[in-house]
Every structure is written in structure tokens, then in C-alpha cells.
PDB file of C-alpha atoms in Angstrom:
ATOM      1  CA  ASP A   1     -58.080 -44.229-101.194  1.00 90.00           C
ATOM      2  CA  ILE A   2     -61.592 -44.349 -99.777  1.00 96.00           C
ATOM      3  CA  GLN A   3     -62.708 -47.880 -98.894  1.00 97.00           C
ATOM      4  CA  MET A   4     -66.364 -48.816 -99.141  1.00 98.00           C
ATOM      5  CA  THR A   5     -67.938 -51.647 -97.198  1.00 98.00           C
ATOM      6  CA  GLN A   6     -71.456 -53.033 -97.393  1.00 98.00           C
ATOM      7  CA  SER A   7     -73.475 -55.125 -94.995  1.00 98.00           C
ATOM      8  CA  PRO A   8     -74.754 -57.679 -95.161  1.00 98.00           C
ATOM      9  CA  SER A   9     -72.901 -59.281 -98.065  1.00 98.00           C
ATOM     10  CA  SER A  10     -76.037 -61.268 -98.785  1.00 98.00           C
ATOM     11  CA  LEU A  11     -79.517 -61.642 -97.431  1.00 97.00           C
ATOM     12  CA  SER A  12     -82.572 -63.778 -97.997  1.00 97.00           C
ATOM     13  CA  ALA A  13     -85.956 -62.124 -97.959  1.00 97.00           C
ATOM     14  CA  SER A  14     -89.543 -62.689 -98.991  1.00 96.00           C
ATOM     15  CA  VAL A  15     -91.773 -60.702-101.285  1.00 96.00           C
ATOM     16  CA  GLY A  16     -93.281 -57.887 -99.269  1.00 97.00           C
ATOM     17  CA  ASP A  17     -90.405 -57.660 -96.792  1.00 97.00           C
ATOM     18  CA  ARG A  18     -88.751 -54.385 -95.888  1.00 98.00           C
ATOM     19  CA  VAL A  19     -85.058 -54.655 -96.758  1.00 98.00           C
ATOM     20  CA  THR A  20     -82.244 -52.403 -95.578  1.00 98.00           C
ATOM     21  CA  ILE A  21     -78.690 -52.464 -96.921  1.00 98.00           C
ATOM     22  CA  THR A  22     -75.899 -50.480 -95.301  1.00 98.00           C
ATOM     23  CA  CYS A  23     -72.889 -48.886 -96.947  1.00 98.00           C
ATOM     24  CA  ARG A  24     -70.010 -47.399 -94.972  1.00 98.00           C
ATOM     25  CA  ALA A  25     -67.134 -45.228 -96.195  1.00 98.00           C
ATOM     26  CA  SER A  26     -63.684 -45.212 -94.603  1.00 98.00           C
ATOM     27  CA  GLN A  27     -63.850 -41.414 -94.358  1.00 98.00           C
ATOM     28  CA  SER A  28     -66.537 -38.794 -94.693  1.00 98.00           C
ATOM     29  CA  ILE A  29     -67.882 -38.496 -98.232  1.00 97.00           C
ATOM     30  CA  SER A  30     -70.642 -35.987 -97.498  1.00 97.00           C
ATOM     31  CA  SER A  31     -73.605 -37.074 -99.631  1.00 97.00           C
ATOM     32  CA  TYR A  32     -71.531 -38.187-102.632  1.00 97.00           C
ATOM     33  CA  LEU A  33     -72.964 -41.684-102.659  1.00 98.00           C
ATOM     34  CA  ASN A  34     -74.917 -43.567-105.323  1.00 98.00           C
ATOM     35  CA  TRP A  35     -76.709 -46.910-105.409  1.00 98.00           C
ATOM     36  CA  TYR A  36     -76.996 -49.385-108.283  1.00 98.00           C
ATOM     37  CA  GLN A  37     -78.918 -52.585-108.898  1.00 98.00           C
ATOM     38  CA  GLN A  38     -77.478 -55.361-111.029  1.00 98.00           C
ATOM     39  CA  LYS A  39     -79.181 -58.515-112.223  1.00 98.00           C
ATOM     40  CA  PRO A  40     -77.211 -61.528-113.501  1.00 96.00           C
ATOM     41  CA  GLY A  41     -75.799 -61.005-116.976  1.00 96.00           C
ATOM     42  CA  LYS A  42     -77.026 -57.415-117.138  1.00 98.00           C
ATOM     43  CA  ALA A  43     -75.452 -54.008-116.803  1.00 98.00           C
ATOM     44  CA  PRO A  44     -75.950 -52.125-113.548  1.00 98.00           C
ATOM     45  CA  LYS A  45     -78.857 -49.711-113.191  1.00 98.00           C
ATOM     46  CA  LEU A  46     -78.711 -46.464-111.241  1.00 98.00           C
ATOM     47  CA  LEU A  47     -81.288 -46.319-108.435  1.00 98.00           C
ATOM     48  CA  ILE A  48     -80.298 -43.487-106.120  1.00 98.00           C
ATOM     49  CA  TYR A  49     -77.844 -40.616-106.547  1.00 97.00           C
ATOM     50  CA  ALA A  50     -76.539 -38.035-104.102  1.00 97.00           C
ATOM     51  CA  ALA A  51     -77.441 -40.375-101.242  1.00 98.00           C
ATOM     52  CA  SER A  52     -81.184 -39.819-101.343  1.00 98.00           C
ATOM     53  CA  SER A  53     -82.337 -38.673-104.793  1.00 98.00           C
ATOM     54  CA  LEU A  54     -84.432 -41.202-106.688  1.00 98.00           C
ATOM     55  CA  GLN A  55     -83.378 -41.704-110.308  1.00 97.00           C
ATOM     56  CA  SER A  56     -86.128 -41.044-112.819  1.00 96.00           C
ATOM     57  CA  GLY A  57     -88.211 -44.139-113.510  1.00 97.00           C
ATOM     58  CA  VAL A  58     -87.151 -45.991-110.359  1.00 98.00           C
ATOM     59  CA  PRO A  59     -90.065 -47.178-108.179  1.00 98.00           C
ATOM     60  CA  SER A  60     -90.705 -45.184-105.032  1.00 98.00           C
ATOM     61  CA  ARG A  61     -90.281 -48.277-102.843  1.00 98.00           C
ATOM     62  CA  PHE A  62     -86.542 -47.610-103.179  1.00 98.00           C
ATOM     63  CA  SER A  63     -85.107 -44.923-100.938  1.00 98.00           C
ATOM     64  CA  GLY A  64     -81.705 -43.836 -99.758  1.00 98.00           C
ATOM     65  CA  SER A  65     -80.473 -41.977 -96.723  1.00 98.00           C
ATOM     66  CA  GLY A  66     -77.329 -41.003 -94.877  1.00 98.00           C
ATOM     67  CA  SER A  67     -74.393 -38.654 -95.055  1.00 98.00           C
ATOM     68  CA  GLY A  68     -70.823 -38.577 -93.899  1.00 98.00           C
ATOM     69  CA  THR A  69     -69.734 -42.201 -93.578  1.00 98.00           C
ATOM     70  CA  ASP A  70     -72.952 -44.185 -93.124  1.00 98.00           C
ATOM     71  CA  PHE A  71     -75.621 -44.742 -95.733  1.00 98.00           C
ATOM     72  CA  THR A  72     -78.620 -47.006 -96.221  1.00 98.00           C
ATOM     73  CA  LEU A  73     -80.644 -48.262 -99.146  1.00 98.00           C
ATOM     74  CA  THR A  74     -84.156 -49.324 -98.195  1.00 98.00           C
ATOM     75  CA  ILE A  75     -86.658 -51.297-100.226  1.00 98.00           C
ATOM     76  CA  SER A  76     -89.968 -50.734 -98.482  1.00 98.00           C
ATOM     77  CA  SER A  77     -91.776 -53.771 -99.885  1.00 97.00           C
ATOM     78  CA  LEU A  78     -89.634 -56.236-101.810  1.00 97.00           C
ATOM     79  CA  GLN A  79     -90.989 -57.235-105.198  1.00 97.00           C
ATOM     80  CA  PRO A  80     -90.032 -60.281-107.292  1.00 95.00           C
ATOM     81  CA  GLU A  81     -88.067 -58.095-109.720  1.00 96.00           C
ATOM     82  CA  ASP A  82     -85.938 -56.695-106.876  1.00 97.00           C
ATOM     83  CA  PHE A  83     -83.949 -59.875-106.338  1.00 94.00           C
ATOM     84  CA  ALA A  84     -80.522 -58.707-107.487  1.00 98.00           C
ATOM     85  CA  THR A  85     -77.167 -57.457-106.259  1.00 98.00           C
ATOM     86  CA  TYR A  86     -76.914 -53.905-104.974  1.00 98.00           C
ATOM     87  CA  TYR A  87     -73.781 -51.757-105.019  1.00 98.00           C
ATOM     88  CA  CYS A  88     -72.967 -48.428-103.464  1.00 98.00           C
ATOM     89  CA  GLN A  89     -70.502 -46.084-105.177  1.00 98.00           C
ATOM     90  CA  GLN A  90     -68.745 -43.044-103.746  1.00 97.00           C
ATOM     91  CA  SER A  91     -67.859 -40.034-105.868  1.00 95.00           C
ATOM     92  CA  TYR A  92     -66.049 -37.936-103.276  1.00 95.00           C
ATOM     93  CA  SER A  93     -62.730 -38.947-104.822  1.00 93.00           C
ATOM     94  CA  THR A  94     -61.943 -41.138-107.828  1.00 93.00           C
ATOM     95  CA  PRO A  95     -65.060 -43.279-107.976  1.00 95.00           C
ATOM     96  CA  GLY A  96     -65.187 -46.573-106.134  1.00 97.00           C
ATOM     97  CA  PHE A  97     -67.802 -49.238-105.534  1.00 98.00           C
ATOM     98  CA  GLY A  98     -68.689 -51.232-102.481  1.00 98.00           C
ATOM     99  CA  PRO A  99     -68.393 -55.025-102.660  1.00 98.00           C
ATOM    100  CA  GLY A 100     -72.111 -55.561-103.208  1.00 98.00           C
ATOM    101  CA  THR A 101     -75.075 -57.061-101.369  1.00 98.00           C
ATOM    102  CA  LYS A 102     -76.910 -59.963-102.962  1.00 98.00           C
ATOM    103  CA  VAL A 103     -80.618 -60.131-102.225  1.00 98.00           C
ATOM    104  CA  ASP A 104     -82.166 -63.519-102.918  1.00 95.00           C
ATOM    105  CA  ILE A 105     -85.400 -65.328-102.278  1.00 88.00           C
ATOM    106  CA  LYS A 106     -86.010 -66.859 -98.865  1.00 88.00           C
TER     107      LYS A 106
ATOM    108  CA  GLU B   1     -82.683 -43.520-127.722  1.00 95.00           C
ATOM    109  CA  VAL B   2     -79.543 -43.112-125.659  1.00 96.00           C
ATOM    110  CA  GLN B   3     -77.232 -46.013-126.420  1.00 98.00           C
ATOM    111  CA  LEU B   4     -73.691 -47.192-125.726  1.00 98.00           C
ATOM    112  CA  VAL B   5     -72.296 -50.169-127.640  1.00 98.00           C
ATOM    113  CA  GLU B   6     -68.930 -51.655-126.688  1.00 98.00           C
ATOM    114  CA  SER B   7     -66.755 -53.707-129.006  1.00 98.00           C
ATOM    115  CA  GLY B   8     -63.230 -55.017-129.283  1.00 98.00           C
ATOM    116  CA  GLY B   9     -63.183 -57.613-126.532  1.00 98.00           C
ATOM    117  CA  GLY B  10     -61.560 -60.986-126.988  1.00 98.00           C
ATOM    118  CA  LEU B  11     -58.851 -63.381-125.893  1.00 98.00           C
ATOM    119  CA  VAL B  12     -55.354 -61.999-125.421  1.00 98.00           C
ATOM    120  CA  LYS B  13     -52.182 -63.408-123.889  1.00 98.00           C
ATOM    121  CA  PRO B  14     -50.631 -61.953-120.734  1.00 98.00           C
ATOM    122  CA  GLY B  15     -48.464 -59.001-121.639  1.00 98.00           C
ATOM    123  CA  GLY B  16     -50.509 -58.297-124.734  1.00 98.00           C
ATOM    124  CA  SER B  17     -52.596 -55.312-125.761  1.00 98.00           C
ATOM    125  CA  LEU B  18     -56.201 -54.716-126.733  1.00 98.00           C
ATOM    126  CA  ARG B  19     -58.262 -51.672-127.638  1.00 98.00           C
ATOM    127  CA  LEU B  20     -61.917 -51.438-126.723  1.00 98.00           C
ATOM    128  CA  SER B  21     -64.326 -49.068-128.408  1.00 98.00           C
ATOM    129  CA  CYS B  22     -67.656 -47.654-127.291  1.00 98.00           C
ATOM    130  CA  ALA B  23     -70.004 -46.152-129.882  1.00 98.00           C
ATOM    131  CA  ALA B  24     -72.387 -43.579-128.422  1.00 98.00           C
ATOM    132  CA  SER B  25     -75.681 -42.358-129.823  1.00 98.00           C
ATOM    133  CA  GLY B  26     -78.788 -40.500-128.737  1.00 97.00           C
ATOM    134  CA  PHE B  27     -77.022 -37.776-126.760  1.00 96.00           C
ATOM    135  CA  THR B  28     -74.392 -35.078-127.235  1.00 97.00           C
ATOM    136  CA  PHE B  29     -71.289 -37.211-126.826  1.00 97.00           C
ATOM    137  CA  SER B  30     -68.871 -34.291-126.935  1.00 97.00           C
ATOM    138  CA  ASN B  31     -70.429 -32.858-123.758  1.00 96.00           C
ATOM    139  CA  ALA B  32     -70.336 -36.119-121.821  1.00 97.00           C
ATOM    140  CA  TRP B  33     -67.953 -37.378-119.172  1.00 97.00           C
ATOM    141  CA  MET B  34     -67.351 -41.031-119.980  1.00 97.00           C
ATOM    142  CA  SER B  35     -66.151 -43.901-117.814  1.00 98.00           C
ATOM    143  CA  TRP B  36     -65.146 -47.533-118.105  1.00 98.00           C
ATOM    144  CA  VAL B  37     -66.234 -49.959-115.388  1.00 98.00           C
ATOM    145  CA  ARG B  38     -65.269 -53.633-115.312  1.00 98.00           C
ATOM    146  CA  GLN B  39     -66.478 -56.770-113.593  1.00 98.00           C
ATOM    147  CA  ALA B  40     -64.334 -59.857-113.212  1.00 98.00           C
ATOM    148  CA  PRO B  41     -66.171 -63.209-113.381  1.00 98.00           C
ATOM    149  CA  GLY B  42     -68.251 -63.681-110.243  1.00 97.00           C
ATOM    150  CA  LYS B  43     -66.913 -60.469-108.712  1.00 98.00           C
ATOM    151  CA  GLY B  44     -68.157 -56.946-108.041  1.00 98.00           C
ATOM    152  CA  LEU B  45     -67.951 -53.752-110.024  1.00 98.00           C
ATOM    153  CA  GLU B  46     -64.631 -51.942-110.394  1.00 98.00           C
ATOM    154  CA  TRP B  47     -64.348 -48.449-111.815  1.00 98.00           C
ATOM    155  CA  VAL B  48     -61.484 -48.341-114.331  1.00 98.00           C
ATOM    156  CA  GLY B  49     -61.218 -44.735-115.389  1.00 98.00           C
ATOM    157  CA  ARG B  50     -62.890 -41.630-116.757  1.00 97.00           C
ATOM    158  CA  ILE B  51     -62.394 -38.913-119.353  1.00 97.00           C
ATOM    159  CA  LYS B  52     -64.013 -35.531-119.049  1.00 97.00           C
ATOM    160  CA  SER B  53     -65.451 -33.563-121.938  1.00 97.00           C
ATOM    161  CA  LYS B  54     -63.039 -31.319-123.807  1.00 97.00           C
ATOM    162  CA  THR B  55     -64.900 -28.268-122.545  1.00 96.00           C
ATOM    163  CA  ASP B  56     -64.159 -29.478-119.017  1.00 95.00           C
ATOM    164  CA  GLY B  57     -60.505 -30.032-119.851  1.00 96.00           C
ATOM    165  CA  GLY B  58     -60.614 -33.516-121.387  1.00 97.00           C
ATOM    166  CA  THR B  59     -58.582 -34.860-118.473  1.00 97.00           C
ATOM    167  CA  THR B  60     -58.452 -38.488-117.425  1.00 97.00           C
ATOM    168  CA  ASP B  61     -58.487 -40.309-114.081  1.00 95.00           C
ATOM    169  CA  TYR B  62     -57.629 -43.956-113.538  1.00 97.00           C
ATOM    170  CA  ALA B  63     -57.985 -46.570-110.841  1.00 97.00           C
ATOM    171  CA  ALA B  64     -54.700 -47.594-109.246  1.00 97.00           C
ATOM    172  CA  PRO B  65     -54.621 -51.171-110.683  1.00 97.00           C
ATOM    173  CA  VAL B  66     -54.650 -49.887-114.283  1.00 98.00           C
ATOM    174  CA  LYS B  67     -52.781 -46.593-114.028  1.00 98.00           C
ATOM    175  CA  GLY B  68     -49.831 -46.537-116.403  1.00 98.00           C
ATOM    176  CA  ARG B  69     -51.141 -49.519-118.398  1.00 98.00           C
ATOM    177  CA  PHE B  70     -54.557 -48.339-119.619  1.00 98.00           C
ATOM    178  CA  THR B  71     -55.355 -45.168-121.561  1.00 98.00           C
ATOM    179  CA  ILE B  72     -58.794 -43.690-122.149  1.00 98.00           C
ATOM    180  CA  SER B  73     -59.337 -41.446-125.159  1.00 98.00           C
ATOM    181  CA  ARG B  74     -62.229 -40.075-127.161  1.00 98.00           C
ATOM    182  CA  ASP B  75     -63.011 -39.070-130.724  1.00 98.00           C
ATOM    183  CA  ASP B  76     -65.875 -36.627-130.543  1.00 98.00           C
ATOM    184  CA  SER B  77     -66.137 -36.513-134.354  1.00 98.00           C
ATOM    185  CA  LYS B  78     -66.973 -40.234-134.306  1.00 98.00           C
ATOM    186  CA  ASN B  79     -68.945 -40.252-131.030  1.00 98.00           C
ATOM    187  CA  THR B  80     -66.590 -42.968-129.838  1.00 98.00           C
ATOM    188  CA  LEU B  81     -64.791 -43.711-126.588  1.00 98.00           C
ATOM    189  CA  TYR B  82     -61.699 -45.893-126.434  1.00 98.00           C
ATOM    190  CA  LEU B  83     -59.849 -47.931-123.835  1.00 98.00           C
ATOM    191  CA  GLN B  84     -56.319 -48.886-124.813  1.00 98.00           C
ATOM    192  CA  MET B  85     -55.127 -51.711-122.587  1.00 98.00           C
ATOM    193  CA  ASN B  86     -51.421 -52.600-122.540  1.00 98.00           C
ATOM    194  CA  SER B  87     -49.344 -55.015-120.483  1.00 98.00           C
ATOM    195  CA  LEU B  88     -52.455 -57.037-119.785  1.00 98.00           C
ATOM    196  CA  LYS B  89     -52.558 -59.353-116.784  1.00 98.00           C
ATOM    197  CA  THR B  90     -54.768 -62.328-116.042  1.00 98.00           C
ATOM    198  CA  GLU B  91     -56.498 -60.241-113.384  1.00 98.00           C
ATOM    199  CA  ASP B  92     -57.706 -57.854-116.110  1.00 98.00           C
ATOM    200  CA  THR B  93     -60.083 -60.586-117.288  1.00 98.00           C
ATOM    201  CA  ALA B  94     -63.552 -59.052-116.999  1.00 98.00           C
ATOM    202  CA  VAL B  95     -66.605 -57.680-118.703  1.00 98.00           C
ATOM    203  CA  TYR B  96     -65.864 -54.052-119.551  1.00 98.00           C
ATOM    204  CA  TYR B  97     -68.748 -51.592-119.491  1.00 98.00           C
ATOM    205  CA  CYS B  98     -68.820 -48.155-121.089  1.00 98.00           C
ATOM    206  CA  THR B  99     -70.844 -45.658-119.061  1.00 98.00           C
ATOM    207  CA  THR B 100     -71.835 -42.032-118.921  1.00 96.00           C
ATOM    208  CA  GLY B 101     -73.585 -39.901-116.381  1.00 90.00           C
ATOM    209  CA  ASN B 102     -73.499 -36.654-114.530  1.00 89.00           C
ATOM    210  CA  ASN B 103     -70.811 -34.110-115.414  1.00 87.00           C
ATOM    211  CA  ASP B 104     -69.827 -33.233-111.911  1.00 87.00           C
ATOM    212  CA  TYR B 105     -66.685 -34.324-110.072  1.00 85.00           C
ATOM    213  CA  TYR B 106     -68.408 -34.803-106.719  1.00 87.00           C
ATOM    214  CA  TYR B 107     -71.963 -35.646-107.743  1.00 89.00           C
ATOM    215  CA  TYR B 108     -70.680 -38.143-110.296  1.00 94.00           C
ATOM    216  CA  TYR B 109     -73.072 -40.990-111.026  1.00 96.00           C
ATOM    217  CA  MET B 110     -73.439 -43.259-114.044  1.00 97.00           C
ATOM    218  CA  ASP B 111     -76.952 -43.537-115.452  1.00 96.00           C
ATOM    219  CA  VAL B 112     -76.316 -44.931-118.929  1.00 98.00           C
ATOM    220  CA  TRP B 113     -74.493 -48.220-119.437  1.00 98.00           C
ATOM    221  CA  GLY B 114     -73.603 -50.346-122.404  1.00 98.00           C
ATOM    222  CA  LYS B 115     -74.113 -54.106-122.402  1.00 98.00           C
ATOM    223  CA  GLY B 116     -70.388 -54.749-121.988  1.00 98.00           C
ATOM    224  CA  THR B 117     -67.649 -56.535-123.880  1.00 98.00           C
ATOM    225  CA  THR B 118     -65.668 -59.467-122.507  1.00 98.00           C
ATOM    226  CA  VAL B 119     -61.890 -59.435-122.223  1.00 98.00           C
ATOM    227  CA  THR B 120     -60.103 -62.667-121.371  1.00 98.00           C
ATOM    228  CA  VAL B 121     -56.395 -62.608-120.593  1.00 98.00           C
ATOM    229  CA  SER B 122     -55.000 -66.107-120.678  1.00 98.00           C
ATOM    230  CA  SER B 123     -52.077 -68.031-122.093  1.00 97.00           C
TER     231      SER B 123
END
């Protein structure tokens, strides 16, 4: 099984900050990596697919990069509605999620 | 409007069974690959399993913790996805989400989610 890790597990940031979240796979997964945002009590929302493709309707301040084993999700200027938990998900084998990164208000 | 609505959650004793349903609308259900994803209280997301469209073989995949206990099926005539859960354990307690997304094994992402249904396994 492919193991996914994320760092940090949580972070505190201010509105306007640039935020970077890292996701690492236990083996190469090419670019088969997706990112989701989840707010408390809500279903997850797809942000980025295929490592760097922005899902329709998602603000351009979100971007993804990476391939192989190391990936990043970047929020260029954090907005109040971005405080949430972010998950990566690999699709190289049977799908699996990372443990999540919680972004809260500093 | 594309919509997924789960139902069937509830309280069940360890060792018991439960069947969840997911009613789909707003898209061609018969062409869709469908998945179940769950989230235990205060925990992260866990993919449970997937069923492909019949035109893509209708095959199923499952996560290791549920393999042999859970079965995913579909009724394309009713636009409904099912999750039959047997031999339930306390660790199966979670919100269960129905999802759909891209019909590709490698570029598989989930862009439509239901609101979830809660399953509690407790004596």
C-alpha cells in the first residue's frame, strides 16, 4: 500500500499570508495526486487534480505542484474562507488520503 | 443540478449489518464511477471502495479494512448506489460520503460529494 504523509499537521496563519502544505508519497505516484479542502461539518471539496490542475470554480490563489513523491499545495494569499483542513489523495493505486493539514487563524 | 443524497445510516450493534443508499441525480449515473469515503469522528478521510460503470466492467475495489465485510453495488435503473456493511465493528463508526468523479483509474479524483450519512456501531 502507498502511504501518504502531510506536513505540517496543523498551522496558524493570518489573512494575506502565503501558505504551503506538503504531501509525500511512500513511492512514486507520478502526478496522480489530488487536493481537497474540508470545512467542519461539510463534505470535502476538490481543489486540485493531477497534481497541478485547478478544478473549475476554485480561486486562482490555490495552486499545486510536484511529481513523483513530493507535492505541494500553495495558497498565495490566505483568505478568511480558506481556514479549513486540507487533504491530499493519491490515485496511483487504490485511492488513499493523507492525514490532513488543519489551517487555522493566528 | 448534480446531486448525491445518502441515506440508511443509524445505530447498529457490533457484528450487525446495515445498508446505505445513495440517490444520484443531474448526471448520467450509469456512466459514472462511484465511491464511498468515510470519516470517523474527529479523524481524517478514508476511502472505502469504488464501483466502475458497467461499460468499464462494473468491477469493485475496496480498502483493506473493509474488504470481505463491505459490498458496493449499483442499480442503474434507479440511479442508486449501495453500500452493504456486514460484521460491523466499532471502528466503522463514521460519516459515510457517496462520491463520484473522473472515470480514470490513474487520474481518479472525486468532484461531487453527498452530505453524508452517519453510522454508529455501538452496543
